[in-house]
Coordinates of C-alpha atoms and ligand atoms in Angstrom, one line a residue:
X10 CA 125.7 15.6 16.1
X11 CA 128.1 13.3 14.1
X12 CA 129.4 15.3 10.8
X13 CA 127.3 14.9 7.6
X14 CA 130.5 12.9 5.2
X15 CA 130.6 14.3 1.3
X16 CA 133.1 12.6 -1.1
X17 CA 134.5 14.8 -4.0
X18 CA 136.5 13.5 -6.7
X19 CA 138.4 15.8 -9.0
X20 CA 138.8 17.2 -5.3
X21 CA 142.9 18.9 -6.4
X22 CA 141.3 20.6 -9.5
X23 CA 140.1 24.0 -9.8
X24 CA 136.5 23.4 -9.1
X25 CA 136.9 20.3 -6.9
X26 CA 139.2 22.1 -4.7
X27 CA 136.8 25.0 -4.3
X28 CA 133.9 22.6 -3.7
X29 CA 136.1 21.1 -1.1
X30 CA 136.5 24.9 0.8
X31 CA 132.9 25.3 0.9
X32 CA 132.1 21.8 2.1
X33 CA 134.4 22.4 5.0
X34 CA 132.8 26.0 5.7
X35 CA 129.5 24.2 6.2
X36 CA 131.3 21.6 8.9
X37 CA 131.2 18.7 6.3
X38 CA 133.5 15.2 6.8
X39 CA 135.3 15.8 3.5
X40 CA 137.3 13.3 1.6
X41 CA 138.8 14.5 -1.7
X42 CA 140.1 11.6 -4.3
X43 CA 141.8 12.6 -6.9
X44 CA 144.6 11.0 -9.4
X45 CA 146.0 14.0 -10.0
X46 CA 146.3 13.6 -13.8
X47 CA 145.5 17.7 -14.6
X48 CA 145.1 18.3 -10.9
X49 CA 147.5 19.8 -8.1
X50 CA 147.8 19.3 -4.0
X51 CA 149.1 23.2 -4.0
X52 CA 144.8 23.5 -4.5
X53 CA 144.4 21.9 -1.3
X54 CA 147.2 21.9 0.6
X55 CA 145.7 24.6 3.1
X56 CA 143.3 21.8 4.2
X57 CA 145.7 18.6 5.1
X58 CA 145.7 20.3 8.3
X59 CA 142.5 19.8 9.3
X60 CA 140.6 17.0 11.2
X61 CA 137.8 16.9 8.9
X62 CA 139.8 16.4 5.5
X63 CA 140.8 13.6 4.1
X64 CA 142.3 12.6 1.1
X65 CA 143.0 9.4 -1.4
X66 CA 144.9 9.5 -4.1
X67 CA 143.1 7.6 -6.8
X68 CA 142.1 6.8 -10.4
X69 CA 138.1 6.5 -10.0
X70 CA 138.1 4.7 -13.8
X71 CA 139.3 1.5 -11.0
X72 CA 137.0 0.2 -8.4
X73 CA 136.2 3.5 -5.4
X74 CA 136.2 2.0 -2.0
X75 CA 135.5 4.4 0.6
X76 CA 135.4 3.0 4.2
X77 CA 132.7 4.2 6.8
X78 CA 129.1 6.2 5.5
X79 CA 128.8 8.4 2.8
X80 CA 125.9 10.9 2.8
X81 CA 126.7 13.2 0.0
X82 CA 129.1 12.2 -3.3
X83 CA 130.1 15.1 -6.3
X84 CA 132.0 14.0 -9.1
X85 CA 133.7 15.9 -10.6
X86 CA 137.0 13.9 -12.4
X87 CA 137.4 14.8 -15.3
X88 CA 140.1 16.4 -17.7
X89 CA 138.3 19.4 -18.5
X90 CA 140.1 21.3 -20.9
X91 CA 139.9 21.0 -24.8
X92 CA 143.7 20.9 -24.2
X93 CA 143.6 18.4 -21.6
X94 CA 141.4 15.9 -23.2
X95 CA 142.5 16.1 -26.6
X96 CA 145.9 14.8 -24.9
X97 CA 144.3 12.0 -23.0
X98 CA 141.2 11.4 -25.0
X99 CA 141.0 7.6 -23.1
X100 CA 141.4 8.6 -20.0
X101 CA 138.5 10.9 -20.3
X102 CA 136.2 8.6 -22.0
X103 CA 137.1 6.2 -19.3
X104 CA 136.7 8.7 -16.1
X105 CA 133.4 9.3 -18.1
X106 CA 132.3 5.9 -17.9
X107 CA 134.0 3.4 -16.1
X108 CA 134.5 6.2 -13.6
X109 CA 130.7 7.4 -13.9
X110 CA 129.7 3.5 -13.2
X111 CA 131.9 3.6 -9.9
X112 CA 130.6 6.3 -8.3
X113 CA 127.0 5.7 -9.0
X114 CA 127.5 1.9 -7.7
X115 CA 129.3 3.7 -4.8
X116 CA 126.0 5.9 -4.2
X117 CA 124.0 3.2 -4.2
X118 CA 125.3 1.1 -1.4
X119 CA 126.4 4.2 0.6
X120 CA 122.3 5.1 0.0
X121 CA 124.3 8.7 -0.5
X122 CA 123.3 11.7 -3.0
X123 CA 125.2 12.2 -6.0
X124 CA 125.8 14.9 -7.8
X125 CA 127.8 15.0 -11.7
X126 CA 129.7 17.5 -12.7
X127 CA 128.2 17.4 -16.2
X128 CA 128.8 20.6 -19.2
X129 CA 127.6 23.1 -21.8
X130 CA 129.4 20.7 -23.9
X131 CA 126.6 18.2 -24.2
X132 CA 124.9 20.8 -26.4
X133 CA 127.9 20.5 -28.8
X134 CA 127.8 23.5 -31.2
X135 CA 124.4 24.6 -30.5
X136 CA 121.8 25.9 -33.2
X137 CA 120.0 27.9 -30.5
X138 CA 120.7 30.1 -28.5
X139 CA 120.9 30.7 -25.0
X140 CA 120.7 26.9 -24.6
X141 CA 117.7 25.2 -22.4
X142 CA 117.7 22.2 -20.9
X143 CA 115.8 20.7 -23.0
X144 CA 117.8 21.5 -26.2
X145 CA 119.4 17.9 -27.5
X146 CA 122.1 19.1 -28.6
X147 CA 124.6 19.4 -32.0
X148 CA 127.3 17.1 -31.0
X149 CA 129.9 15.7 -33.8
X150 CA 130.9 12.2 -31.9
X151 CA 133.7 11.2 -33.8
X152 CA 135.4 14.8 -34.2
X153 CA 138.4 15.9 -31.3
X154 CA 136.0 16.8 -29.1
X155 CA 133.7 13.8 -29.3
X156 CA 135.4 11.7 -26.2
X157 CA 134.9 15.1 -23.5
X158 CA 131.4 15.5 -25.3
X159 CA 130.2 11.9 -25.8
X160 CA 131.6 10.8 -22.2
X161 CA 129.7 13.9 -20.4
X162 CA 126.4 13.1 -22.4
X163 CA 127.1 8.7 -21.5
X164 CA 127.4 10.0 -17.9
X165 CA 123.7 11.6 -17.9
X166 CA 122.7 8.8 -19.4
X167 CA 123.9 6.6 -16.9
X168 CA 123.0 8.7 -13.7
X169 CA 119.0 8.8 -14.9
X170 CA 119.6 5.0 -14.9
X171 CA 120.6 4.7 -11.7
X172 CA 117.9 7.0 -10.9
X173 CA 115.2 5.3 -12.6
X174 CA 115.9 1.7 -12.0
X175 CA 117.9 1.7 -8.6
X176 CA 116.0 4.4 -7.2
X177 CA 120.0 6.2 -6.3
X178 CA 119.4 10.1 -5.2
X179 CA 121.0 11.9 -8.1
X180 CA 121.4 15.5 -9.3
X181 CA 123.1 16.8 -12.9
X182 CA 124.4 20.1 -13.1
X183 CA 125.2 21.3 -16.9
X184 CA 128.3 23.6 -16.1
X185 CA 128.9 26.8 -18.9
X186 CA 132.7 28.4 -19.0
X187 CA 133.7 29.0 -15.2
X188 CA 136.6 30.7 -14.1
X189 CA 138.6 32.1 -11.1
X190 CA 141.4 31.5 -8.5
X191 CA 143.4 28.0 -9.2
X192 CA 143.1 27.7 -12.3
X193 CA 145.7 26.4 -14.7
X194 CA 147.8 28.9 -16.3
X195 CA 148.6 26.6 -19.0
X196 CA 145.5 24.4 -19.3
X197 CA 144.7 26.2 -22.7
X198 CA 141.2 27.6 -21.4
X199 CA 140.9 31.3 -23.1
X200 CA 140.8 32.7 -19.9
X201 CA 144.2 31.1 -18.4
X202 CA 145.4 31.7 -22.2
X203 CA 145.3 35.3 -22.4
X204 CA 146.3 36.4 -18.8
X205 CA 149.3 34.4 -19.3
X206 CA 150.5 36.0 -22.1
X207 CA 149.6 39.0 -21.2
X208 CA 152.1 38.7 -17.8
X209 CA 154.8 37.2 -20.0
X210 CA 154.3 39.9 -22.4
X211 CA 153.7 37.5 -25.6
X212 CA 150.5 38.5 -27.8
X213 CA 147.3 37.4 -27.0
X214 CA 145.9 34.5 -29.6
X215 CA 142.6 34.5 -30.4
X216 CA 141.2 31.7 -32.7
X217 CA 139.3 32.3 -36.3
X218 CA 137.6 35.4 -36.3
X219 CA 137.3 36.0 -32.7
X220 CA 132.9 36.4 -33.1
X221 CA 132.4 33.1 -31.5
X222 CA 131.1 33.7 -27.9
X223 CA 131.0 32.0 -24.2
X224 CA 129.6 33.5 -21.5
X225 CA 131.6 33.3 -18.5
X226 CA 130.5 32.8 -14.4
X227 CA 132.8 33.0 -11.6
X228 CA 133.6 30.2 -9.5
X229 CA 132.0 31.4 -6.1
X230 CA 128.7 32.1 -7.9
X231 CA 129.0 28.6 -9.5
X232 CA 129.9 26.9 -6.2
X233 CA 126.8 28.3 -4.6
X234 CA 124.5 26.6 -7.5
X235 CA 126.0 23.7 -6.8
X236 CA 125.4 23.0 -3.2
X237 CA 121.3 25.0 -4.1
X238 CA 121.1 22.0 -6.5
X239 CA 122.6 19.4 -3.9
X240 CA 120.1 20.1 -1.7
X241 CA 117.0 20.4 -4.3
X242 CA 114.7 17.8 -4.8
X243 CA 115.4 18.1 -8.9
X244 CA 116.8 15.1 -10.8
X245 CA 116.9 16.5 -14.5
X246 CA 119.9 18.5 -15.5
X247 CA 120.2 22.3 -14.5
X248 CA 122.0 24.5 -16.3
X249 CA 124.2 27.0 -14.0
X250 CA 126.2 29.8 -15.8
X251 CA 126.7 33.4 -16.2
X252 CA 124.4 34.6 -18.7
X253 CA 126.4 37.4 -19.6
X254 CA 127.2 36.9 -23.4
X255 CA 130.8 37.9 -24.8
X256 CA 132.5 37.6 -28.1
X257 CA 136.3 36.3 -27.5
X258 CA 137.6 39.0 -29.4
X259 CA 135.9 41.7 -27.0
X260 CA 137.3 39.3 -24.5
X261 CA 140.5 39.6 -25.5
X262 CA 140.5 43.2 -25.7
X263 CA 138.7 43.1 -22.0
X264 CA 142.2 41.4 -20.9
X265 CA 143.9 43.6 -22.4
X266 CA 142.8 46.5 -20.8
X267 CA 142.5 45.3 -17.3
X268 CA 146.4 44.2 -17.7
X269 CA 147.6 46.8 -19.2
X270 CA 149.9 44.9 -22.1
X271 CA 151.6 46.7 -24.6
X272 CA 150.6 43.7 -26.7
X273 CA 148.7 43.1 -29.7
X274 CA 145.7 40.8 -30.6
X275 CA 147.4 37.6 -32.8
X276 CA 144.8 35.6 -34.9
X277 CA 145.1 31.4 -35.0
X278 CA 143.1 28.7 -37.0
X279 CA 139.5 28.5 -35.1
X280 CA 140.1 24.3 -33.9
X281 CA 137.6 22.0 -35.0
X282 CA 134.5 22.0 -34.3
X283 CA 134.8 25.4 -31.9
X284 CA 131.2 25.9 -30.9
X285 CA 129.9 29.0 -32.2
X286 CA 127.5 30.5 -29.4
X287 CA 127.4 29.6 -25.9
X288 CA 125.1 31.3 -23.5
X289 CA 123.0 29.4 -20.3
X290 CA 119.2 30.1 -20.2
X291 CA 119.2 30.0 -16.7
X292 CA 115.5 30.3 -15.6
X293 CA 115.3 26.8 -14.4
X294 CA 118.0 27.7 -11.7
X295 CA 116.2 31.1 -11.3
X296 CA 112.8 29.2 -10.5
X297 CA 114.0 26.1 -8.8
X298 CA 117.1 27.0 -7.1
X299 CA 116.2 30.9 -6.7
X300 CA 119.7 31.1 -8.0
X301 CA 121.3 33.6 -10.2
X302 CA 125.3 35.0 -10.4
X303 CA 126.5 37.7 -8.6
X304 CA 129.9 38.4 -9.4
X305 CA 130.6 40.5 -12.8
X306 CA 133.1 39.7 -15.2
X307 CA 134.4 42.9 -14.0
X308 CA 134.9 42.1 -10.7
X309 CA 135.8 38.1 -11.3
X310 CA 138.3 39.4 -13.8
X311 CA 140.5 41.2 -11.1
X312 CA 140.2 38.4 -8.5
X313 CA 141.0 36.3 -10.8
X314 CA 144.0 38.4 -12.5
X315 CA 145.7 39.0 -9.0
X316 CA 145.6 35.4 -8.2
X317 CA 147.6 34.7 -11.6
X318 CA 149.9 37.8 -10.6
X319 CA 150.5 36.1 -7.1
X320 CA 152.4 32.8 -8.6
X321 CA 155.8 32.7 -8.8
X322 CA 158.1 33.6 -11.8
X323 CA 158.9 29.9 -12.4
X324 CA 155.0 29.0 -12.5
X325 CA 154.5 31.7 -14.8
X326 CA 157.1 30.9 -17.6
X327 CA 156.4 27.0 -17.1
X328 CA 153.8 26.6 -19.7
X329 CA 155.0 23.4 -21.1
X330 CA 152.2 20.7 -20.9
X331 CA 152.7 17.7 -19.1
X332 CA 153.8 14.2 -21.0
X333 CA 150.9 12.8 -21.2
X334 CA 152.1 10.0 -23.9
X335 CA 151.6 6.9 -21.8
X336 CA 148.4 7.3 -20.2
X337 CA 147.0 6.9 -24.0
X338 CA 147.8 4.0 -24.0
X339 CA 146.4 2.7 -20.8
Ligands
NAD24 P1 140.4 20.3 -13.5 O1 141.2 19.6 -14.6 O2 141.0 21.4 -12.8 O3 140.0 19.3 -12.4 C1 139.7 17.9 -12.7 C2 140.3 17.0 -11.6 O4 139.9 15.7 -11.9 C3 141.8 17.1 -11.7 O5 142.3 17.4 -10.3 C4 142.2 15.7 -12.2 O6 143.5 15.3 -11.7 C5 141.0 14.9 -11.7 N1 140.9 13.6 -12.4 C6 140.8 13.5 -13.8 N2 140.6 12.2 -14.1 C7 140.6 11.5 -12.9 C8 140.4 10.1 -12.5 N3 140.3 9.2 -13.4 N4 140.5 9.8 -11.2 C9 140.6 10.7 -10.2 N5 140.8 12.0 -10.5 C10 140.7 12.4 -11.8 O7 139.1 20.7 -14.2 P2 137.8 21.6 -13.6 O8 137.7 22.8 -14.5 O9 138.0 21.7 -12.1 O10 136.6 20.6 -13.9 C11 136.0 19.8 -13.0 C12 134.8 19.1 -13.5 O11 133.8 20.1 -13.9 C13 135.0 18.2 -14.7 O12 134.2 17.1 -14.6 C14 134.6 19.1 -15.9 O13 134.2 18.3 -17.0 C15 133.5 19.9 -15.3 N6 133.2 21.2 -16.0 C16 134.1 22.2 -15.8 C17 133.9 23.4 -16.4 C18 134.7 24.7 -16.2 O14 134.4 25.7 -16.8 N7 135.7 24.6 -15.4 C19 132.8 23.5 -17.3 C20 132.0 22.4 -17.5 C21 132.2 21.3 -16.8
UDP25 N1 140.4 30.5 -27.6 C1 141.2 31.5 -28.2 N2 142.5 31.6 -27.9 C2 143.1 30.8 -26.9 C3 142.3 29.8 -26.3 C4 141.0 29.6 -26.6 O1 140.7 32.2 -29.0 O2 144.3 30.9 -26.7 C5 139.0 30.4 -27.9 C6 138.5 28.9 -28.3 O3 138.7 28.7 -29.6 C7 137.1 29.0 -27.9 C8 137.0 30.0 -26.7 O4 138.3 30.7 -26.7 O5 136.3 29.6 -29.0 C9 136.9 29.3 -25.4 O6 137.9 28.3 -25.3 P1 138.1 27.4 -24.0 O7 139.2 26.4 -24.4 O8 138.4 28.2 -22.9 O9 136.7 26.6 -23.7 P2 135.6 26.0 -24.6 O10 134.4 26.8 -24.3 O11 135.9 26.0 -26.1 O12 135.5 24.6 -24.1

C-alpha cells in the first residue's frame, strides 16, 4: 500500500523536527517546509537521507504549492519565542494569518486533515487557573506580546471557518511550555536560558520575583498528543501539557542543582505582561485522547541537559541573536 503523505511546516524547528521523526517511524511520505527564519537543517539533517523525506524551503506567509496528494497537513511555523517574536513581530502576525489562510486553502483542495500548532498563549495572563478549554482568555492585544497572541487566537478563528463553512478536516491543539532535545540555546525560553548559563558559568536570571509559574511537558509526551489528536474525531481545541505546576524560581534552583553551578540566582525586570500562572487542565485529553505525560521534569531535565552538554564549544558561547532588522520591514 502506497504511503499515507503528511506535510509539516515549521518542519527544521524544535517541535517540527520531532514531529517529522515520528511521522517517519510510522512509515509516513513526509515533506517538511520551512523558511528557516528561527529554524535549523542540523534538526533534520539525519533525515535528507531517506526516500520518504522531502524538503522545501519556503515562507508559508506566500502562496504553498505542494505537488501530488496530501492526506495529513500540521502547521506548525511559527516564531515561537517571546524573544523571537518580539524581533519579528510581522513576520509572526503574517505566518499567523496569511500563513494560516494557505494552509487551510491547501487542506481544502488536497481534501487532507490539518492540524494547528495553536498555544497556552491564547489564554493571555489567565485569571484561572489550571486553564480549560473553555476559558476565553486575558489577552492585552496591543502589548509586546499581542502579535504571537492575537495571530494564534486569528488562526483558531480561521481553522473553525474552514471547518464550518468548507466542511476542511481540522484539529487545534493548545500547546503549554514544552521542552527537550533541539532546542535553541539562545531562543530566550527559560529553559534554554538557564542551562546556558549555567554551562557558561554566568548566573542564572530570573525575571521579577521569580513566583510566576509554567508547568512544563517534554517533547516526546507532547509528540504523542499530537498524532492521539490527529487521529481523533475532535475539532474544538485540546489542551496538551504537563500539569506539573512550578514556580521559575524553584525552577531555577531545580537547574541549578542538576548542573551543578557554582552560580548564583540574578533577579531582572519581570517583561510586560509576563503571565502569572500557567497550568493545563488536561482532562479533555485524558477523556478523549486517553492521553496523559509520562516523562517527569526529572527525567526530561537530564535528556534534555545532556543534549545541551553535547553541542560544541562554539554553539555554546554563540548566544548572539540573529539580525533580524530587515524582515520587519517586509
Ligand atoms: P521553533 O522556532 O523552533 O520552530 C518554528 C519553525 O517555524 C522554525 O523552524 C521557523 O524557521 C519556521 N517558520 C517560522 N515562520 C515561517 C514561515 N513564514 N514559513 C515557513 N517556516 C516558518 O519553535 P517551536 O517551539 O518548534 O514551535 C513550533 C510551533 O509550536 C509554533 O507554531 C509555536 O507557536 C507552537 N508552540 C510551541 C510551544 C513550545 O513550548 N515549544 C508552545 C506553544 C505553541
Ligand atoms: N524567564 C526568566 N528568565 C529568563 C527567561 C525567562 O525568569 O532568562 C521567565 C519569563 O519571564 C517567564 C518564564 O520564565 O515568566 C517562562 O518564559 P519563556 O520565555 O520560556 O516562556 P513563556 O511561557 O513566557 O512564553
Amino acid at each position: 500500500m502506497a504511503r499515507k503523505r503528511v506535510l509539516i511546516t515549521g518542519a527544521a524547528g524544535f517541535l517540527g523536527s520531532h514531529l517529522c521523526d515520528r511521522f517517519i517511524k510510522e512509515d509516513f511520505h513526509v515533506i517538511g517546509m520551512d523558511n528557516l527564519i528561527t529554524g535549523d537543517l542540523a534538526n533534520i539533517e539525519h533525515l535528507f537521507k531517506l526516500e520518504n523525506f522531502e524538503f522545501y524551503h519556503h515562507d508559508v506567509s506566500k502562496f504553498v504549492h505542494v505537488p501530488g496528494q496530501l492526506d495529513y497537513i500540521l502547521h506548525f511555523a511559527s516564531p515561537a519565542s517571546p524573544i523571537d517574536y518580539l524581533k519579528i513581530p510581522i513576520q509572526t502576525l503574517k505566518v499567523g494569518s496569511l500563513g494560516i489562510h494557505n494552509l487551510l486553502g491547501l487542506a481544502r483542495v488536497k481534501r487532507a486533515r490539518i492540524i494547528i500548532a495553536s498555544t497556552s498563549e491564547v489564554y493571555g495572563d489567565p485569571n484561572v487557573n489550571p486553564q480549560p478549554e473553555e476559558y476565553w482568555g486575558n489577552v492585552n492585544p496591543v502589548g509586546p506580546r499581542g502579535v504571537y497572541d492575537e495571530a494564534k487566537r486569528f488562526q483558531e478563528a480561521m481553522t473553525m471557518a474552514y471547518h464550518t463553512f468548507h466542511g476542511v478536516e481540522t484539529r487545534i491543539v493548545r500547546i503549554f511550555n514544552t521542552y527537550g532535545p533541539r532546542m535553541r540555546l539562545n531562543d530566550g525560553r527559560v529553559l534554554p536560558a538557564f542551562i546556558g548559563q549555567a554551562l557558561r558559568g554566568e548566573d542564572l536570571t530570573v525575571f521579577g520575583d521569580g513566583s510566576q509559574t509554567r508547568s512544563f511537558c517534554y517533547v516526546d509526551d507532547l509528540v504523542e498528543g499530537i498524532y492521539r489528536l490527529l487521529m481523533s474525531d475532535y475539532v474544538y481545541p485540546v489542551n496538551i501539557g504537563n500539569p506539573d505546576e512550578i514556580t521559575i524560581g524553584q525552577f531555577a534552583e531545580e537547574i541549578i542543582k542538576l548542573t551543578g553551578t557554582k552560580q548564583k540566582v540574578i533577579y531582572k525586570p519581570l517583561p510586560q505582561d509576563d503571565p502569572k500562572q500557567r497550568r493545563p487542565d488536561i482532562t479533555k485529553a485524558k477523556e478523549l485522547l486517553n492521553w496523559e505525560p509520562k516523562v517527569n521534569r526529572a527525567e526530561g531535565l537530564k535528556i534534555t541537559y545532556d543534549y545541551f552538554k553535547s553541542l560544541s564549544k562554539e554553539a555554546l558561547e554563540k548566544i548572539e541573536h540573529k539580525d533580524f532588522s530587515n524582515y520587519n520591514k517586509k
